[in-house]
mmCIF file of C-alpha atoms in Angstrom:
data_model
loop_
_atom_site.group_PDB
_atom_site.id
_atom_site.type_symbol
_atom_site.label_atom_id
_atom_site.label_comp_id
_atom_site.label_asym_id
_atom_site.label_seq_id
_atom_site.Cartn_x
_atom_site.Cartn_y
_atom_site.Cartn_z
ATOM 1 C CA UNK A 1 -145.359 46.560 137.387
ATOM 2 C CA UNK A 2 -142.004 48.408 135.747
ATOM 3 C CA UNK A 3 -139.529 46.077 135.333
ATOM 4 C CA UNK A 4 -135.524 46.561 135.585
ATOM 5 C CA UNK A 5 -134.956 47.787 132.231
ATOM 6 C CA UNK A 6 -137.432 50.765 133.059
ATOM 7 C CA UNK A 7 -135.761 51.639 136.120
ATOM 8 C CA UNK A 8 -132.233 51.897 134.708
ATOM 9 C CA UNK A 9 -133.703 54.209 132.236
ATOM 10 C CA UNK A 10 -135.052 56.478 134.891
ATOM 11 C CA UNK A 11 -131.750 56.303 136.477
ATOM 12 C CA UNK A 12 -130.158 57.373 133.132
ATOM 13 C CA UNK A 13 -132.796 60.314 132.733
ATOM 14 C CA UNK A 14 -131.913 61.486 136.235
ATOM 15 C CA UNK A 15 -128.132 61.153 135.653
ATOM 16 C CA UNK A 16 -128.463 63.115 132.317
ATOM 17 C CA UNK A 17 -130.492 66.000 133.838
ATOM 18 C CA UNK A 18 -130.399 66.731 137.488
ATOM 19 C CA UNK A 19 -127.255 64.876 138.950
ATOM 20 C CA UNK A 20 -124.639 67.673 139.672
ATOM 21 C CA UNK A 21 -127.183 69.996 140.373
ATOM 22 C CA UNK A 22 -128.750 71.553 143.450
ATOM 23 C CA UNK A 23 -132.300 70.319 143.824
ATOM 24 C CA UNK A 24 -135.096 71.573 145.919
ATOM 25 C CA UNK A 25 -136.718 68.493 147.194
ATOM 26 C CA UNK A 26 -140.476 68.811 148.158
ATOM 27 C CA UNK A 27 -143.601 66.589 148.914
ATOM 28 C CA UNK A 28 -146.341 67.918 147.378
ATOM 29 C CA UNK A 29 -148.555 65.585 148.733
ATOM 30 C CA UNK A 30 -147.342 65.986 152.133
ATOM 31 C CA UNK A 31 -146.788 62.198 152.893
ATOM 32 C CA UNK A 32 -142.973 62.700 152.661
ATOM 33 C CA UNK A 33 -142.471 66.132 154.183
ATOM 34 C CA UNK A 34 -139.505 64.781 156.449
ATOM 35 C CA UNK A 35 -137.713 62.750 153.936
ATOM 36 C CA UNK A 36 -137.838 65.484 151.400
ATOM 37 C CA UNK A 37 -136.580 68.282 153.941
ATOM 38 C CA UNK A 38 -133.608 66.011 154.854
ATOM 39 C CA UNK A 39 -132.189 66.133 151.564
ATOM 40 C CA UNK A 40 -133.666 69.538 150.040
ATOM 41 C CA UNK A 41 -131.076 72.054 148.814
ATOM 42 C CA UNK A 42 -128.629 69.194 148.313
ATOM 43 C CA UNK A 43 -126.700 68.372 145.037
ATOM 44 C CA UNK A 44 -127.685 65.031 143.629
ATOM 45 C CA UNK A 45 -124.226 63.344 142.984
ATOM 46 C CA UNK A 46 -125.425 59.999 141.665
ATOM 47 C CA UNK A 47 -128.875 57.826 140.584
ATOM 48 C CA UNK A 48 -128.303 54.172 140.101
ATOM 49 C CA UNK A 49 -130.925 51.259 139.611
ATOM 50 C CA UNK A 50 -130.304 48.013 141.108
ATOM 51 C CA UNK A 51 -133.174 45.680 139.748
ATOM 52 C CA UNK A 52 -136.357 47.419 140.214
ATOM 53 C CA UNK A 53 -135.094 49.929 142.738
ATOM 54 C CA UNK A 54 -133.617 53.069 142.403
ATOM 55 C CA UNK A 55 -131.009 54.716 144.653
ATOM 56 C CA UNK A 56 -130.660 58.572 144.535
ATOM 57 C CA UNK A 57 -127.370 59.626 146.236
ATOM 58 C CA UNK A 58 -127.199 63.203 147.557
ATOM 59 C CA UNK A 59 -123.903 65.079 148.875
ATOM 60 C CA UNK A 60 -124.490 64.271 152.271
ATOM 61 C CA UNK A 61 -124.633 60.713 151.738
ATOM 62 C CA UNK A 62 -127.999 60.094 152.109
ATOM 63 C CA UNK A 63 -129.828 58.145 149.655
ATOM 64 C CA UNK A 64 -133.696 58.210 148.083
ATOM 65 C CA UNK A 65 -134.516 54.616 147.639
ATOM 66 C CA UNK A 66 -137.573 54.387 145.584
ATOM 67 C CA UNK A 67 -139.570 51.049 144.359
ATOM 68 C CA UNK A 68 -142.076 52.185 142.189
ATOM 69 C CA UNK A 69 -144.228 48.666 142.828
ATOM 70 C CA UNK A 70 -147.286 47.925 140.724
ATOM 71 C CA UNK A 71 -148.449 51.777 140.209
ATOM 72 C CA UNK A 72 -145.551 53.865 140.521
ATOM 73 C CA UNK A 73 -144.056 56.279 137.663
ATOM 74 C CA UNK A 74 -142.097 59.360 137.451
ATOM 75 C CA UNK A 75 -142.973 62.291 135.433
ATOM 76 C CA UNK A 76 -140.246 64.473 134.053
ATOM 77 C CA UNK A 77 -140.588 68.057 132.928
ATOM 78 C CA UNK A 78 -138.886 70.832 131.401
ATOM 79 C CA UNK A 79 -135.191 70.774 129.797
ATOM 80 C CA UNK A 80 -134.789 67.149 129.070
ATOM 81 C CA UNK A 81 -132.224 65.294 127.027
ATOM 82 C CA UNK A 82 -133.636 63.308 124.306
ATOM 83 C CA UNK A 83 -131.929 59.889 124.989
ATOM 84 C CA UNK A 84 -132.034 57.739 121.962
ATOM 85 C CA UNK A 85 -132.814 55.326 120.462
ATOM 86 C CA UNK A 86 -135.624 54.840 123.069
ATOM 87 C CA UNK A 87 -136.344 58.317 122.563
ATOM 88 C CA UNK A 88 -135.721 59.169 126.481
ATOM 89 C CA UNK A 89 -132.872 57.648 127.923
ATOM 90 C CA UNK A 90 -130.505 55.740 125.647
ATOM 91 C CA UNK A 91 -128.522 58.552 124.163
ATOM 92 C CA UNK A 92 -125.399 60.752 124.655
ATOM 93 C CA UNK A 93 -124.455 63.571 126.908
ATOM 94 C CA UNK A 94 -124.118 66.006 124.066
ATOM 95 C CA UNK A 95 -127.830 65.643 122.855
ATOM 96 C CA UNK A 96 -129.763 68.802 122.561
ATOM 97 C CA UNK A 97 -131.865 69.563 125.631
ATOM 98 C CA UNK A 98 -135.511 70.163 124.787
ATOM 99 C CA UNK A 99 -138.597 71.504 126.530
ATOM 100 C CA UNK A 100 -140.581 68.070 127.011
ATOM 101 C CA UNK A 101 -142.483 66.379 129.089
ATOM 102 C CA UNK A 102 -142.242 62.472 129.777
ATOM 103 C CA UNK A 103 -143.885 59.841 131.868
ATOM 104 C CA UNK A 104 -141.650 56.719 132.715
ATOM 105 C CA UNK A 105 -143.276 54.103 134.741
ATOM 106 C CA UNK A 106 -144.712 50.489 133.492
ATOM 107 C CA UNK A 107 -144.223 52.040 129.656
ATOM 108 C CA UNK A 108 -143.013 55.551 128.505
ATOM 109 C CA UNK A 109 -145.026 57.928 126.861
ATOM 110 C CA UNK A 110 -144.966 61.790 126.198
ATOM 111 C CA UNK A 111 -147.379 63.895 128.142
ATOM 112 C CA UNK A 112 -148.598 67.505 127.210
ATOM 113 C CA UNK A 113 -146.141 70.121 127.963
ATOM 114 C CA UNK A 114 -147.753 72.928 129.897
ATOM 115 C CA UNK A 115 -146.886 76.736 129.111
ATOM 116 C CA UNK A 116 -145.708 77.118 132.617
ATOM 117 C CA UNK A 117 -142.108 76.118 134.278
ATOM 118 C CA UNK A 118 -142.091 74.500 136.744
ATOM 119 C CA UNK A 119 -145.651 72.922 136.298
ATOM 120 C CA UNK A 120 -148.188 72.756 139.101
ATOM 121 C CA UNK A 121 -147.862 69.236 140.972
ATOM 122 C CA UNK A 122 -150.800 67.172 139.485
ATOM 123 C CA UNK A 123 -152.344 64.442 141.591
ATOM 124 C CA UNK A 124 -150.703 62.661 144.239
ATOM 125 C CA UNK A 125 -147.044 63.449 144.024
ATOM 126 C CA UNK A 126 -145.049 61.936 146.495
ATOM 127 C CA UNK A 127 -141.973 63.671 145.815
ATOM 128 C CA UNK A 128 -140.698 66.387 143.579
ATOM 129 C CA UNK A 129 -136.826 66.914 142.516
ATOM 130 C CA UNK A 130 -136.396 70.348 140.988
ATOM 131 C CA UNK A 131 -133.458 72.186 139.444
ATOM 132 C CA UNK A 132 -134.075 75.633 137.672
ATOM 133 C CA UNK A 133 -134.547 73.703 134.202
ATOM 134 C CA UNK A 134 -135.903 70.079 134.867
ATOM 135 C CA UNK A 135 -138.329 68.800 137.262
ATOM 136 C CA UNK A 136 -138.678 64.956 138.188
ATOM 137 C CA UNK A 137 -142.170 64.316 140.153
ATOM 138 C CA UNK A 138 -142.598 60.603 141.641
ATOM 139 C CA UNK A 139 -146.166 59.378 142.005
ATOM 140 C CA UNK A 140 -147.557 56.265 143.547
ATOM 141 C CA UNK A 141 -144.637 54.129 144.589
ATOM 142 C CA UNK A 142 -144.626 51.253 146.772
ATOM 143 C CA UNK A 143 -141.414 52.564 148.968
ATOM 144 C CA UNK A 144 -139.823 55.862 149.337
ATOM 145 C CA UNK A 145 -137.465 56.614 151.933
ATOM 146 C CA UNK A 146 -134.146 58.654 153.065
ATOM 147 C CA UNK A 147 -131.352 56.180 154.121
ATOM 148 C CA UNK A 148 -127.883 56.688 155.460
ATOM 149 C CA UNK A 149 -125.215 55.293 153.443
ATOM 150 C CA UNK A 150 -125.101 52.034 155.754
ATOM 151 C CA UNK A 151 -128.892 51.656 155.431
ATOM 152 C CA UNK A 152 -128.538 51.995 151.738
ATOM 153 C CA UNK A 153 -125.901 49.569 151.352
ATOM 154 C CA UNK A 154 -127.882 47.262 153.572
ATOM 155 C CA UNK A 155 -130.814 47.627 150.776
ATOM 156 C CA UNK A 156 -128.707 46.726 147.865
ATOM 157 C CA UNK A 157 -127.067 43.897 149.789
ATOM 158 C CA UNK A 158 -130.534 42.267 149.971
ATOM 159 C CA UNK A 159 -130.966 42.234 146.384
ATOM 160 C CA UNK A 160 -129.865 39.623 143.951
ATOM 161 C CA UNK A 161 -127.432 40.272 141.351
ATOM 162 C CA UNK A 162 -128.228 42.626 138.603
ATOM 163 C CA UNK A 163 -126.213 42.315 135.156
ATOM 164 C CA UNK A 164 -126.739 45.938 134.393
ATOM 165 C CA UNK A 165 -125.346 47.041 137.749
ATOM 166 C CA UNK A 166 -121.969 45.291 137.891
ATOM 167 C CA UNK A 167 -118.659 45.473 136.424
ATOM 168 C CA UNK A 168 -118.162 41.668 136.641
ATOM 169 C CA UNK A 169 -121.309 40.183 134.621
ATOM 170 C CA UNK A 170 -119.777 36.678 135.103
ATOM 171 C CA UNK A 171 -119.366 36.796 138.795
ATOM 172 C CA UNK A 172 -122.562 38.314 139.414
ATOM 173 C CA UNK A 173 -124.177 35.183 137.132
ATOM 174 C CA UNK A 174 -122.324 32.682 139.339
ATOM 175 C CA UNK A 175 -123.886 34.195 142.257
ATOM 176 C CA UNK A 176 -127.340 34.023 140.643
ATOM 177 C CA UNK A 177 -126.553 30.207 139.619
ATOM 178 C CA UNK A 178 -125.754 29.332 142.987
ATOM 179 C CA UNK A 179 -129.003 30.785 144.605
ATOM 180 C CA UNK A 180 -131.232 29.433 141.917
ATOM 181 C CA UNK A 181 -129.919 25.978 141.797
ATOM 182 C CA UNK A 182 -129.806 25.383 145.692
ATOM 183 C CA UNK A 183 -133.456 25.773 146.012
ATOM 184 C CA UNK A 184 -136.333 23.382 146.115
ATOM 185 C CA UNK A 185 -138.712 26.075 144.361
ATOM 186 C CA UNK A 186 -140.124 26.434 141.028
ATOM 187 C CA UNK A 187 -137.859 28.080 138.762
ATOM 188 C CA UNK A 188 -140.667 30.270 137.429
ATOM 189 C CA UNK A 189 -140.937 31.541 141.097
ATOM 190 C CA UNK A 190 -137.242 31.867 141.622
ATOM 191 C CA UNK A 191 -136.944 34.287 138.711
ATOM 192 C CA UNK A 192 -139.220 36.644 140.076
ATOM 193 C CA UNK A 193 -137.392 36.470 143.538
ATOM 194 C CA UNK A 194 -135.509 39.833 143.826
ATOM 195 C CA UNK A 195 -132.948 38.249 146.251
ATOM 196 C CA UNK A 196 -132.105 35.536 143.593
ATOM 197 C CA UNK A 197 -131.698 37.835 140.753
ATOM 198 C CA UNK A 198 -132.870 41.481 140.551
ATOM 199 C CA UNK A 199 -134.978 43.158 138.126
ATOM 200 C CA UNK A 200 -137.095 40.240 136.349
ATOM 201 C CA UNK A 201 -140.588 40.697 136.272
ATOM 202 C CA UNK A 202 -143.717 39.190 134.696
ATOM 203 C CA UNK A 203 -142.664 39.626 130.859
ATOM 204 C CA UNK A 204 -138.986 38.790 131.655
ATOM 205 C CA UNK A 205 -139.865 35.678 133.388
ATOM 206 C CA UNK A 206 -142.123 34.417 131.048
ATOM 207 C CA UNK A 207 -139.991 35.071 127.932
ATOM 208 C CA UNK A 208 -136.777 33.858 129.479
ATOM 209 C CA UNK A 209 -138.191 30.585 130.332
ATOM 210 C CA UNK A 210 -139.739 30.051 126.954
ATOM 211 C CA UNK A 211 -136.342 31.044 125.242
ATOM 212 C CA UNK A 212 -134.946 28.489 127.229
ATOM 213 C CA UNK A 213 -137.583 25.996 126.506
ATOM 214 C CA UNK A 214 -137.844 25.284 130.428
ATOM 215 C CA UNK A 215 -140.859 24.251 132.173
ATOM 216 C CA UNK A 216 -141.594 27.042 134.693
ATOM 217 C CA UNK A 217 -142.676 24.122 137.299
ATOM 218 C CA UNK A 218 -139.100 22.850 137.425
ATOM 219 C CA UNK A 219 -137.685 23.039 141.014
ATOM 220 C CA UNK A 220 -134.295 24.973 141.180
ATOM 221 C CA UNK A 221 -132.279 22.442 142.198
ATOM 222 C CA UNK A 222 -133.020 20.129 139.255
ATOM 223 C CA UNK A 223 -132.401 23.175 136.878
ATOM 224 C CA UNK A 224 -128.607 22.132 135.558
ATOM 225 C CA UNK A 225 -126.209 24.739 136.420
ATOM 226 C CA UNK A 226 -125.163 25.346 132.339
ATOM 227 C CA UNK A 227 -128.858 26.120 131.740
ATOM 228 C CA UNK A 228 -129.183 28.357 135.085
ATOM 229 C CA UNK A 229 -126.068 29.931 133.617
ATOM 230 C CA UNK A 230 -127.820 30.309 130.026
ATOM 231 C CA UNK A 231 -130.912 32.196 131.802
ATOM 232 C CA UNK A 232 -128.499 34.584 133.320
ATOM 233 C CA UNK A 233 -126.715 35.453 130.095
ATOM 234 C CA UNK A 234 -129.956 35.614 128.268
ATOM 235 C CA UNK A 235 -131.275 37.934 130.829
ATOM 236 C CA UNK A 236 -128.144 40.213 130.772
ATOM 237 C CA UNK A 237 -128.580 40.603 126.457
ATOM 238 C CA UNK A 238 -132.535 41.192 126.815
ATOM 239 C CA UNK A 239 -131.986 43.810 129.798
ATOM 240 C CA UNK A 240 -129.696 45.672 128.111
ATOM 241 C CA UNK A 241 -131.588 45.626 125.020
ATOM 242 C CA UNK A 242 -134.551 46.984 127.042
ATOM 243 C CA UNK A 243 -132.497 49.482 128.408
ATOM 244 C CA UNK A 244 -131.389 51.117 125.372
ATOM 245 C CA UNK A 245 -134.979 50.439 123.403
ATOM 246 C CA UNK A 246 -137.286 51.518 125.845
ATOM 247 C CA UNK A 247 -139.454 48.433 125.598
ATOM 248 C CA UNK A 248 -139.252 44.579 125.866
ATOM 249 C CA UNK A 249 -138.759 42.765 122.605
ATOM 250 C CA UNK A 250 -137.784 39.200 122.883
ATOM 251 C CA UNK A 251 -138.702 37.696 119.487
ATOM 252 C CA UNK A 252 -135.507 36.902 117.441
ATOM 253 C CA UNK A 253 -137.501 35.782 114.244
ATOM 254 C CA UNK A 254 -138.827 38.886 113.150
ATOM 255 C CA UNK A 255 -137.705 40.753 109.900
ATOM 256 C CA UNK A 256 -136.783 44.504 109.996
ATOM 257 C CA UNK A 257 -140.257 45.382 108.940
ATOM 258 C CA UNK A 258 -141.833 43.464 111.337
ATOM 259 C CA UNK A 259 -139.688 44.750 114.152
ATOM 260 C CA UNK A 260 -140.334 48.216 113.113
ATOM 261 C CA UNK A 261 -144.247 47.172 113.391
ATOM 262 C CA UNK A 262 -143.371 45.824 116.818
ATOM 263 C CA UNK A 263 -142.084 49.051 118.252
ATOM 264 C CA UNK A 264 -145.482 50.433 118.100
ATOM 265 C CA UNK A 265 -147.677 47.407 118.509
ATOM 266 C CA UNK A 266 -146.588 45.487 122.031
ATOM 267 C CA UNK A 267 -148.640 42.348 120.780
ATOM 268 C CA UNK A 268 -145.937 41.662 118.433
ATOM 269 C CA UNK A 269 -143.142 41.741 120.758
ATOM 270 C CA UNK A 270 -142.997 38.624 122.646
ATOM 271 C CA UNK A 271 -143.512 34.654 122.258
ATOM 272 C CA UNK A 272 -146.031 33.885 125.139
ATOM 273 C CA UNK A 273 -146.381 36.940 127.554
ATOM 274 C CA UNK A 274 -150.039 37.998 127.289
ATOM 275 C CA UNK A 275 -151.006 35.531 124.439
ATOM 276 C CA UNK A 276 -153.215 33.163 126.945
ATOM 277 C CA UNK A 277 -155.216 30.823 124.620
ATOM 278 C CA UNK A 278 -153.422 31.992 121.347
ATOM 279 C CA UNK A 279 -151.356 29.458 119.432
ATOM 280 C CA UNK A 280 -147.598 29.015 120.487
ATOM 281 C CA UNK A 281 -145.654 30.982 117.744
ATOM 282 C CA UNK A 282 -143.388 27.759 117.691
ATOM 283 C CA UNK A 283 -145.677 24.672 118.345
ATOM 284 C CA UNK A 284 -149.312 26.137 117.872
ATOM 285 C CA UNK A 285 -150.242 24.470 121.049
ATOM 286 C CA UNK A 286 -152.607 27.192 123.134
ATOM 287 C CA UNK A 287 -150.483 29.639 125.417
ATOM 288 C CA UNK A 288 -151.146 28.786 129.005
ATOM 289 C CA UNK A 289 -151.868 31.392 131.522
ATOM 290 C CA UNK A 290 -151.823 30.283 135.451
ATOM 291 C CA UNK A 291 -151.186 31.963 138.595
ATOM 292 C CA UNK A 292 -147.945 31.332 140.349
ATOM 293 C CA UNK A 293 -146.817 33.276 143.478
ATOM 294 C CA UNK A 294 -149.995 35.520 142.952
ATOM 295 C CA UNK A 295 -148.771 36.773 139.504
ATOM 296 C CA UNK A 296 -149.828 35.467 135.956
ATOM 297 C CA UNK A 297 -147.142 32.803 134.455
ATOM 298 C CA UNK A 298 -147.593 32.513 130.553
ATOM 299 C CA UNK A 299 -146.126 29.464 128.975
ATOM 300 C CA UNK A 300 -146.217 26.804 126.309
ATOM 301 C CA UNK A 301 -146.814 23.153 127.470
ATOM 302 C CA UNK A 302 -145.140 21.751 124.491
ATOM 303 C CA UNK A 303 -142.379 23.829 124.096
ATOM 304 C CA UNK A 304 -141.354 24.067 127.694
ATOM 305 C CA UNK A 305 -141.080 20.452 128.871
#
């Protein structure tokens, strides 16, 4: 499932190349025809991410809300700002615009550039946002709807704080700390609860808990506020890094050469995630994988006590 950094990067790509432009909005597969017609022909005025959800605001005030879920992705075609250093979504407004095709979902990758623009929709495209130079195709989302301003505000209010979506990170952190430490639910489950803190998925959850040396089964009420606050502070740093780089790299022990290798080799990026049965990189104890709230949890029973 795409985690928070990916959705922020998608919002940046949309901001760079489609915000401020009048768009043709359609639903090639037909499942979102009414919603597309509601905003078709309007200028896109903002694209914002909150946690794992994207909110695209049009000039009427109507908002396209998208949650990619497990399988959703955006395909971008045409004149795209090459946003560095992640390649697609972290650069400056002054960067040259190139003819490209990029898929942004659980990962990011270049896709073949066709000779014809705009390209014919491929597969089940729920929504197409198109200017005269750039096309964004949404496929496979778990949620896609057009909301009025009040409905969009209510959807955002239901989400926990996101350090990349606020101007007051410290105050937002106190909200997260209050919510996490007030519940008698395992901290490993609370970090995935989008009403407690928005944007954390399986990778960030496992890595945050390992970096904090915190047993994922610890009830939230037994997590000291200082530890909960440290989780938030670490999350803010890791999320910012992920937005800039385009991938999740949580190991701080890598040399420059190893870091460069990890850019292309996901197996080198993390402490425990996807390393079930392999020796912990700190203690040597085999990394455990178990199911927690229907999702796989990776952790070290020696380091996280």
